[in-house]
PDB file of C-alpha atoms in Angstrom:
ATOM      1  CA  MET Y   1     -20.638   4.270  20.802  1.00 91.00           C
ATOM      2  CA  ARG Y   2     -20.087   1.501  18.294  1.00 94.00           C
ATOM      3  CA  VAL Y   3     -17.552   2.315  15.604  1.00 96.00           C
ATOM      4  CA  THR Y   4     -17.337   0.676  12.206  1.00 97.00           C
ATOM      5  CA  VAL Y   5     -13.711   0.442  11.139  1.00 98.00           C
ATOM      6  CA  ASP Y   6     -13.366  -0.306   7.436  1.00 97.00           C
ATOM      7  CA  VAL Y   7      -9.837  -1.477   6.676  1.00 97.00           C
ATOM      8  CA  LYS Y   8      -9.642  -1.065   2.907  1.00 97.00           C
ATOM      9  CA  GLY Y   9      -8.774  -4.259   1.091  1.00 95.00           C
ATOM     10  CA  GLU Y  10      -9.346  -6.307   4.232  1.00 95.00           C
ATOM     11  CA  GLU Y  11     -12.152  -6.755   6.708  1.00 94.00           C
ATOM     12  CA  THR Y  12     -14.537  -4.401   8.465  1.00 97.00           C
ATOM     13  CA  HIS Y  13     -14.514  -4.348  12.262  1.00 97.00           C
ATOM     14  CA  GLU Y  14     -17.259  -3.307  14.668  1.00 96.00           C
ATOM     15  CA  ILE Y  15     -15.683  -1.952  17.835  1.00 96.00           C
ATOM     16  CA  ASP Y  16     -17.456  -0.839  20.969  1.00 94.00           C
ATOM     17  CA  LEU Y  17     -15.602   2.257  22.204  1.00 92.00           C
ATOM     18  CA  GLU Y  18     -16.436   1.305  25.787  1.00 90.00           C
ATOM     19  CA  THR Y  19     -14.130  -1.681  25.429  1.00 90.00           C
ATOM     20  CA  VAL Y  20     -11.197   0.381  24.109  1.00 89.00           C
ATOM     21  CA  SER Y  21      -8.773   1.395  26.824  1.00 73.00           C
ATOM     22  CA  ALA Y  22      -8.244   5.131  26.682  1.00 68.00           C
ATOM     23  CA  GLY Y  23      -5.351   7.107  28.076  1.00 63.00           C
ATOM     24  CA  SER Y  24      -2.491   4.736  27.369  1.00 55.00           C
ATOM     25  CA  PRO Y  25       0.958   6.380  27.519  1.00 52.00           C
ATOM     26  CA  ASN Y  26       1.218   6.284  23.733  1.00 49.00           C
ATOM     27  CA  GLY Y  27      -2.333   7.309  23.113  1.00 45.00           C
ATOM     28  CA  GLY Y  28      -1.679  10.984  22.471  1.00 46.00           C
ATOM     29  CA  ALA Y  29      -4.264  13.381  23.831  1.00 46.00           C
ATOM     30  CA  GLY Y  30      -6.287  10.766  25.654  1.00 43.00           C
ATOM     31  CA  THR Y  31      -6.188  10.703  29.417  1.00 47.00           C
ATOM     32  CA  GLY Y  32      -7.609   8.149  31.808  1.00 50.00           C
ATOM     33  CA  GLY Y  33     -11.372   7.816  31.524  1.00 60.00           C
ATOM     34  CA  SER Y  34     -11.686  10.005  28.407  1.00 82.00           C
ATOM     35  CA  THR Y  35     -12.715   9.050  24.886  1.00 90.00           C
ATOM     36  CA  PRO Y  36     -10.191   6.760  23.188  1.00 94.00           C
ATOM     37  CA  THR Y  37      -8.065   8.208  20.404  1.00 96.00           C
ATOM     38  CA  TYR Y  38      -7.917   6.925  16.832  1.00 96.00           C
ATOM     39  CA  GLN Y  39      -4.505   5.503  17.677  1.00 95.00           C
ATOM     40  CA  GLU Y  40      -6.035   3.480  20.505  1.00 95.00           C
ATOM     41  CA  LEU Y  41      -8.782   2.342  18.163  1.00 96.00           C
ATOM     42  CA  LEU Y  42      -6.101   1.148  15.713  1.00 96.00           C
ATOM     43  CA  ALA Y  43      -4.357  -0.759  18.488  1.00 95.00           C
ATOM     44  CA  GLU Y  44      -7.539  -2.806  18.945  1.00 95.00           C
ATOM     45  CA  ILE Y  45      -6.998  -4.256  15.478  1.00 95.00           C
ATOM     46  CA  ASP Y  46      -3.201  -4.512  15.793  1.00 93.00           C
ATOM     47  CA  LEU Y  47      -2.419  -1.589  13.486  1.00 95.00           C
ATOM     48  CA  SER Y  48      -0.193   1.415  14.136  1.00 93.00           C
ATOM     49  CA  PRO Y  49      -0.123   4.962  12.685  1.00 93.00           C
ATOM     50  CA  HIS Y  50       3.247   4.058  11.145  1.00 92.00           C
ATOM     51  CA  GLU Y  51       1.561   1.758   8.657  1.00 94.00           C
ATOM     52  CA  VAL Y  52      -1.881   3.316   8.090  1.00 97.00           C
ATOM     53  CA  SER Y  53      -3.846   6.542   7.700  1.00 97.00           C
ATOM     54  CA  VAL Y  54      -7.228   7.066   9.324  1.00 98.00           C
ATOM     55  CA  LEU Y  55      -9.859   8.902   7.297  1.00 97.00           C
ATOM     56  CA  VAL Y  56     -13.266  10.229   8.293  1.00 97.00           C
ATOM     57  CA  ASP Y  57     -15.560  11.346   5.483  1.00 95.00           C
ATOM     58  CA  GLY Y  58     -12.670  10.924   3.063  1.00 93.00           C
ATOM     59  CA  ARG Y  59     -10.302  13.208   5.012  1.00 95.00           C
ATOM     60  CA  PRO Y  60      -7.326  12.178   7.144  1.00 96.00           C
ATOM     61  CA  VAL Y  61      -7.706  12.765  10.876  1.00 97.00           C
ATOM     62  CA  PRO Y  62      -4.861  13.105  13.425  1.00 96.00           C
ATOM     63  CA  GLU Y  63      -4.400   9.788  15.179  1.00 95.00           C
ATOM     64  CA  ASP Y  64      -3.976  11.460  18.579  1.00 94.00           C
ATOM     65  CA  GLN Y  65      -7.482  12.963  18.487  1.00 95.00           C
ATOM     66  CA  PRO Y  66     -10.445  11.407  20.352  1.00 95.00           C
ATOM     67  CA  VAL Y  67     -12.731   9.240  18.213  1.00 96.00           C
ATOM     68  CA  GLU Y  68     -15.743  11.314  17.223  1.00 95.00           C
ATOM     69  CA  SER Y  69     -17.131   9.413  14.268  1.00 95.00           C
ATOM     70  CA  ASP Y  70     -18.961   6.085  14.202  1.00 96.00           C
ATOM     71  CA  HIS Y  71     -17.456   5.187  10.840  1.00 97.00           C
ATOM     72  CA  VAL Y  72     -13.778   5.388   9.989  1.00 97.00           C
ATOM     73  CA  THR Y  73     -11.776   4.203   7.023  1.00 97.00           C
ATOM     74  CA  VAL Y  74      -8.297   2.827   7.508  1.00 98.00           C
ATOM     75  CA  LEU Y  75      -5.818   2.815   4.639  1.00 98.00           C
ATOM     76  CA  ARG Y  76      -2.527   0.998   4.659  1.00 98.00           C
ATOM     77  CA  LEU Y  77       0.111   3.417   3.360  1.00 97.00           C
ATOM     78  CA  ILE Y  78       1.544   3.052  -0.144  1.00 98.00           C
ATOM     79  CA  LYS Y  79       5.121   4.290  -0.128  1.00 97.00           C
ATOM     80  CA  GLY Y  80       8.742   3.317  -0.540  1.00 97.00           C
ATOM     81  CA  GLY Y  81      11.541   4.296  -2.852  1.00 96.00           C
ATOM     82  CA  SER Y  82      14.739   3.319  -4.556  1.00 95.00           C
ATOM     83  CA  LYS Y  83      17.294   4.641  -2.095  1.00 86.00           C
ATOM     84  CA  PRO Y  84      18.041   3.110   1.315  1.00 76.00           C
ATOM     85  CA  PRO Y  85      16.579   4.972   4.287  1.00 71.00           C
ATOM     86  CA  ILE Y  86      18.821   7.612   5.850  1.00 64.00           C
ATOM     87  CA  ASP Y  87      16.717   8.580   8.818  1.00 53.00           C
ATOM     88  CA  ARG Y  88      15.251   5.407  10.280  1.00 48.00           C
ATOM     89  CA  ASN Y  89      12.900   7.429  12.473  1.00 47.00           C
ATOM     90  CA  ARG Y  90      10.878   8.636   9.499  1.00 45.00           C
TER      91      ARG Y  90
ATOM     92  CA  MET J   1      10.012 -23.636  -0.111  1.00 53.00           C
ATOM     93  CA  THR J   2       6.941 -23.728  -2.283  1.00 50.00           C
ATOM     94  CA  SER J   3       7.156 -25.603  -5.551  1.00 66.00           C
ATOM     95  CA  SER J   4       4.982 -23.103  -7.334  1.00 88.00           C
ATOM     96  CA  PRO J   5       5.615 -19.373  -6.824  1.00 93.00           C
ATOM     97  CA  PRO J   6       2.830 -16.794  -6.899  1.00 97.00           C
ATOM     98  CA  GLU J   7       2.065 -15.070 -10.185  1.00 98.00           C
ATOM     99  CA  LEU J   8       0.986 -11.686 -11.408  1.00 98.00           C
ATOM    100  CA  VAL J   9      -0.669 -11.601 -14.819  1.00 98.00           C
ATOM    101  CA  VAL J  10      -0.314  -8.204 -16.499  1.00 98.00           C
ATOM    102  CA  PRO J  11      -1.706  -7.272 -19.915  1.00 98.00           C
ATOM    103  CA  THR J  12       1.144  -6.254 -22.208  1.00 98.00           C
ATOM    104  CA  ALA J  13      -0.562  -2.937 -22.965  1.00 98.00           C
ATOM    105  CA  ILE J  14      -0.596  -2.071 -19.251  1.00 98.00           C
ATOM    106  CA  ARG J  15       3.073  -3.065 -18.831  1.00 98.00           C
ATOM    107  CA  ASP J  16       3.939  -0.860 -21.803  1.00 98.00           C
ATOM    108  CA  ARG J  17       1.941   2.088 -20.446  1.00 98.00           C
ATOM    109  CA  ILE J  18       3.697   1.871 -17.087  1.00 98.00           C
ATOM    110  CA  LEU J  19       7.107   1.720 -18.772  1.00 98.00           C
ATOM    111  CA  GLU J  20       6.145   4.794 -20.786  1.00 98.00           C
ATOM    112  CA  ARG J  21       5.085   6.615 -17.605  1.00 98.00           C
ATOM    113  CA  ALA J  22       8.325   5.651 -15.906  1.00 98.00           C
ATOM    114  CA  ARG J  23      10.366   7.046 -18.800  1.00 98.00           C
ATOM    115  CA  GLU J  24       8.323  10.241 -19.019  1.00 98.00           C
ATOM    116  CA  GLY J  25       8.484  10.730 -15.272  1.00 98.00           C
ATOM    117  CA  GLN J  26      12.229  10.346 -14.804  1.00 96.00           C
ATOM    118  CA  PRO J  27      14.292  11.486 -12.981  1.00 97.00           C
ATOM    119  CA  GLU J  28      11.415  11.136 -10.515  1.00 98.00           C
ATOM    120  CA  GLU J  29       9.735   7.919  -9.440  1.00 98.00           C
ATOM    121  CA  ILE J  30       6.203   7.273 -10.666  1.00 98.00           C
ATOM    122  CA  CYS J  31       3.591   5.163  -8.898  1.00 98.00           C
ATOM    123  CA  GLY J  32       0.113   3.736  -9.197  1.00 98.00           C
ATOM    124  CA  ILE J  33      -2.367   1.062  -8.191  1.00 98.00           C
ATOM    125  CA  PHE J  34      -3.427  -2.183  -9.867  1.00 98.00           C
ATOM    126  CA  GLY J  35      -7.048  -3.304  -9.907  1.00 98.00           C
ATOM    127  CA  GLY J  36      -8.267  -6.718 -10.971  1.00 98.00           C
ATOM    128  CA  GLU J  37      -8.540 -10.183  -9.449  1.00 98.00           C
ATOM    129  CA  TYR J  38      -6.541 -10.707  -6.277  1.00 98.00           C
ATOM    130  CA  ASP J  39      -5.374 -14.111  -5.050  1.00 97.00           C
ATOM    131  CA  PRO J  40      -3.427 -14.006  -1.753  1.00 96.00           C
ATOM    132  CA  ALA J  41      -2.556 -17.735  -1.659  1.00 95.00           C
ATOM    133  CA  PRO J  42       1.128 -18.766  -1.467  1.00 94.00           C
ATOM    134  CA  ASP J  43       0.913 -19.954  -5.066  1.00 96.00           C
ATOM    135  CA  GLY J  44      -1.881 -17.532  -5.969  1.00 96.00           C
ATOM    136  CA  ARG J  45      -2.349 -15.992  -9.381  1.00 98.00           C
ATOM    137  CA  SER J  46      -3.488 -12.359  -9.335  1.00 98.00           C
ATOM    138  CA  ARG J  47      -4.620 -10.771 -12.565  1.00 98.00           C
ATOM    139  CA  VAL J  48      -4.330  -7.063 -13.370  1.00 98.00           C
ATOM    140  CA  ARG J  49      -7.313  -5.614 -15.232  1.00 98.00           C
ATOM    141  CA  SER J  50      -6.603  -1.903 -14.821  1.00 98.00           C
ATOM    142  CA  GLN J  51      -3.877   0.418 -13.656  1.00 98.00           C
ATOM    143  CA  TYR J  52      -4.630   3.664 -11.853  1.00 98.00           C
ATOM    144  CA  PRO J  53      -1.861   6.260 -12.072  1.00 98.00           C
ATOM    145  CA  ALA J  54      -1.290   8.245  -8.882  1.00 98.00           C
ATOM    146  CA  GLU J  55       0.673  11.396  -8.192  1.00 98.00           C
ATOM    147  CA  ASN J  56       3.922  10.834  -6.328  1.00 98.00           C
ATOM    148  CA  VAL J  57       3.664  13.212  -3.352  1.00 98.00           C
ATOM    149  CA  ALA J  58       6.914  12.170  -1.633  1.00 98.00           C
ATOM    150  CA  GLU J  59       9.110  15.063  -0.465  1.00 97.00           C
ATOM    151  CA  THR J  60      12.060  13.658  -2.436  1.00 97.00           C
ATOM    152  CA  PRO J  61      10.376  12.085  -5.472  1.00 98.00           C
ATOM    153  CA  ARG J  62      13.644  11.197  -7.207  1.00 97.00           C
ATOM    154  CA  THR J  63      14.292   8.505  -4.613  1.00 97.00           C
ATOM    155  CA  ARG J  64      10.968   8.025  -2.842  1.00 97.00           C
ATOM    156  CA  TYR J  65       7.302   7.552  -3.695  1.00 98.00           C
ATOM    157  CA  ARG J  66       4.168   8.060  -1.659  1.00 98.00           C
ATOM    158  CA  ILE J  67       0.502   8.141  -2.619  1.00 98.00           C
ATOM    159  CA  ASP J  68      -1.620  10.693  -0.804  1.00 97.00           C
ATOM    160  CA  PRO J  69      -4.257   8.878   1.340  1.00 97.00           C
ATOM    161  CA  GLU J  70      -7.162  10.958   0.020  1.00 97.00           C
ATOM    162  CA  ALA J  71      -6.167  10.250  -3.581  1.00 97.00           C
ATOM    163  CA  GLN J  72      -5.630   6.610  -2.652  1.00 97.00           C
ATOM    164  CA  LEU J  73      -9.167   6.335  -1.266  1.00 97.00           C
ATOM    165  CA  GLU J  74     -10.633   7.926  -4.400  1.00 97.00           C
ATOM    166  CA  LEU J  75      -8.757   5.460  -6.608  1.00 98.00           C
ATOM    167  CA  PHE J  76      -9.864   2.519  -4.464  1.00 97.00           C
ATOM    168  CA  GLU J  77     -13.489   3.647  -4.768  1.00 96.00           C
ATOM    169  CA  GLU J  78     -13.130   3.981  -8.545  1.00 97.00           C
ATOM    170  CA  LEU J  79     -11.598   0.515  -8.672  1.00 97.00           C
ATOM    171  CA  GLU J  80     -14.336  -1.028  -6.506  1.00 96.00           C
ATOM    172  CA  ASP J  81     -17.064   0.647  -8.566  1.00 97.00           C
ATOM    173  CA  ARG J  82     -15.685  -1.271 -11.549  1.00 97.00           C
ATOM    174  CA  GLY J  83     -15.981  -4.546  -9.653  1.00 98.00           C
ATOM    175  CA  GLU J  84     -12.226  -4.883  -9.205  1.00 98.00           C
ATOM    176  CA  GLU J  85     -10.142  -5.811  -6.179  1.00 98.00           C
ATOM    177  CA  ILE J  86      -6.902  -4.223  -4.995  1.00 98.00           C
ATOM    178  CA  VAL J  87      -4.255  -6.392  -6.656  1.00 98.00           C
ATOM    179  CA  GLY J  88      -1.190  -4.352  -5.762  1.00 98.00           C
ATOM    180  CA  PHE J  89       0.928  -1.370  -6.638  1.00 98.00           C
ATOM    181  CA  TYR J  90       3.694  -0.278  -8.955  1.00 98.00           C
ATOM    182  CA  HIS J  91       6.490   2.243  -8.815  1.00 98.00           C
ATOM    183  CA  SER J  92       9.654   3.047 -10.728  1.00 98.00           C
ATOM    184  CA  HIS J  93      13.315   3.058  -9.805  1.00 98.00           C
ATOM    185  CA  PRO J  94      14.784   5.469 -12.384  1.00 97.00           C
ATOM    186  CA  ARG J  95      18.344   4.396 -11.542  1.00 96.00           C
ATOM    187  CA  GLY J  96      17.636   0.957 -10.148  1.00 95.00           C
ATOM    188  CA  PRO J  97      17.917  -1.286  -8.301  1.00 96.00           C
ATOM    189  CA  PRO J  98      15.791  -3.769 -10.302  1.00 96.00           C
ATOM    190  CA  ARG J  99      14.374  -5.169  -7.063  1.00 97.00           C
ATOM    191  CA  PRO J 100      12.859  -3.859  -3.785  1.00 98.00           C
ATOM    192  CA  SER J 101      15.220  -1.527  -1.928  1.00 97.00           C
ATOM    193  CA  ALA J 102      15.740  -1.397   1.832  1.00 96.00           C
ATOM    194  CA  THR J 103      13.289   1.533   1.861  1.00 97.00           C
ATOM    195  CA  ASP J 104      10.694  -0.527   0.006  1.00 97.00           C
ATOM    196  CA  GLU J 105      11.086  -3.253   2.622  1.00 96.00           C
ATOM    197  CA  ALA J 106      10.952  -0.846   5.550  1.00 95.00           C
ATOM    198  CA  GLN J 107       7.790   0.839   4.275  1.00 96.00           C
ATOM    199  CA  ALA J 108       5.775  -2.038   2.806  1.00 97.00           C
ATOM    200  CA  THR J 109       2.424  -2.404   4.540  1.00 96.00           C
ATOM    201  CA  TRP J 110       0.163  -4.529   2.315  1.00 97.00           C
ATOM    202  CA  PRO J 111       0.504  -8.239   3.108  1.00 96.00           C
ATOM    203  CA  ASP J 112       0.181 -10.589   0.123  1.00 97.00           C
ATOM    204  CA  ARG J 113      -0.315  -7.774  -2.389  1.00 98.00           C
ATOM    205  CA  SER J 114       1.942  -7.399  -5.429  1.00 98.00           C
ATOM    206  CA  TYR J 115       4.583  -4.694  -5.609  1.00 98.00           C
ATOM    207  CA  LEU J 116       5.735  -4.289  -9.205  1.00 98.00           C
ATOM    208  CA  ILE J 117       8.946  -2.367  -9.796  1.00 98.00           C
ATOM    209  CA  VAL J 118      10.044  -0.802 -13.071  1.00 98.00           C
ATOM    210  CA  SER J 119      13.780  -0.239 -13.100  1.00 98.00           C
ATOM    211  CA  LEU J 120      15.037   1.963 -15.923  1.00 97.00           C
ATOM    212  CA  GLU J 121      18.772   1.497 -15.315  1.00 95.00           C
ATOM    213  CA  PRO J 122      19.091  -1.425 -15.791  1.00 95.00           C
ATOM    214  CA  LEU J 123      15.848  -1.822 -17.728  1.00 97.00           C
ATOM    215  CA  GLU J 124      13.931  -4.517 -15.920  1.00 97.00           C
ATOM    216  CA  VAL J 125      10.399  -5.126 -14.674  1.00 98.00           C
ATOM    217  CA  GLY J 126       9.745  -7.472 -11.764  1.00 98.00           C
ATOM    218  CA  SER J 127       7.090  -8.127  -9.165  1.00 98.00           C
ATOM    219  CA  TRP J 128       7.136  -9.249  -5.554  1.00 98.00           C
ATOM    220  CA  ARG J 129       4.564 -10.142  -2.901  1.00 98.00           C
ATOM    221  CA  TRP J 130       4.958  -8.650   0.565  1.00 97.00           C
ATOM    222  CA  ARG J 131       4.752 -11.534   3.049  1.00 96.00           C
ATOM    223  CA  GLU J 132       4.356 -10.951   6.788  1.00 92.00           C
ATOM    224  CA  ARG J 133       4.833 -13.471   9.547  1.00 88.00           C
ATOM    225  CA  GLY J 134       4.464 -12.065  13.051  1.00 82.00           C
ATOM    226  CA  ASN J 135       6.446  -8.830  13.202  1.00 81.00           C
ATOM    227  CA  GLU J 136       8.687  -9.757  10.288  1.00 90.00           C
ATOM    228  CA  GLY J 137       8.161  -9.168   6.616  1.00 94.00           C
ATOM    229  CA  ARG J 138       9.937  -9.939   3.390  1.00 96.00           C
ATOM    230  CA  PHE J 139       9.406  -9.608  -0.336  1.00 97.00           C
ATOM    231  CA  GLU J 140       8.820 -12.841  -2.220  1.00 97.00           C
ATOM    232  CA  ARG J 141       9.552 -12.776  -5.926  1.00 97.00           C
ATOM    233  CA  GLU J 142       6.603 -13.759  -8.085  1.00 98.00           C
ATOM    234  CA  ARG J 143       6.336 -14.773 -11.707  1.00 97.00           C
ATOM    235  CA  LEU J 144       5.362 -11.926 -13.981  1.00 98.00           C
ATOM    236  CA  VAL J 145       3.198 -13.255 -16.788  1.00 98.00           C
ATOM    237  CA  LEU J 146       2.449 -10.987 -19.724  1.00 97.00           C
ATOM    238  CA  ASP J 147      -0.991 -11.504 -21.198  1.00 91.00           C
TER     239      ASP J 147
END
């Protein structure tokens, strides 16, 4: 399946799922030979779930789920705040 | 060093409206999106045409801000329907600092876009571009030009 990945405010990518390596250790639910996850799709365009949200039909989808849609929207997160971070893992 | 810093042109009425929102919203931080003409160049001049208020959905809104992705997408579509580009974002620091905090730096994700900050204590409005090189990023101060 060919997936159109629309990174809002930037470019649109066409990615062939066959070329995405599924089942990487950080890829969540994916296991070797299965459908790549949204996280693995993001890795193809050098993005991580820490900096973006993935939406399908206007709704966020869990990044560790297998890619089921041929069109996804990627949004860079808009967040921050006045106080220094306390928990650096968040 | 560049001889000419980037610029963000903001209509005075929009600056005033954001200041008003920041005051009304305190002690919590307020946030929103700028639409207009976007110029990513090192000495680029972006121009704000519209501001789109967003709800701050952070768990601790007195010291953090976050725009919900679904709301963000709706605002982007509204902005694009008006022929505008994503120029950048704004948020308030009710008790300062009048510059990006360590949290702002740790959580910035939009290269070359403007991040305008309204500090209420001290009262100051400034804008910065988020610049990324490799895995490193930093805020670069830009000139704020009132129109």
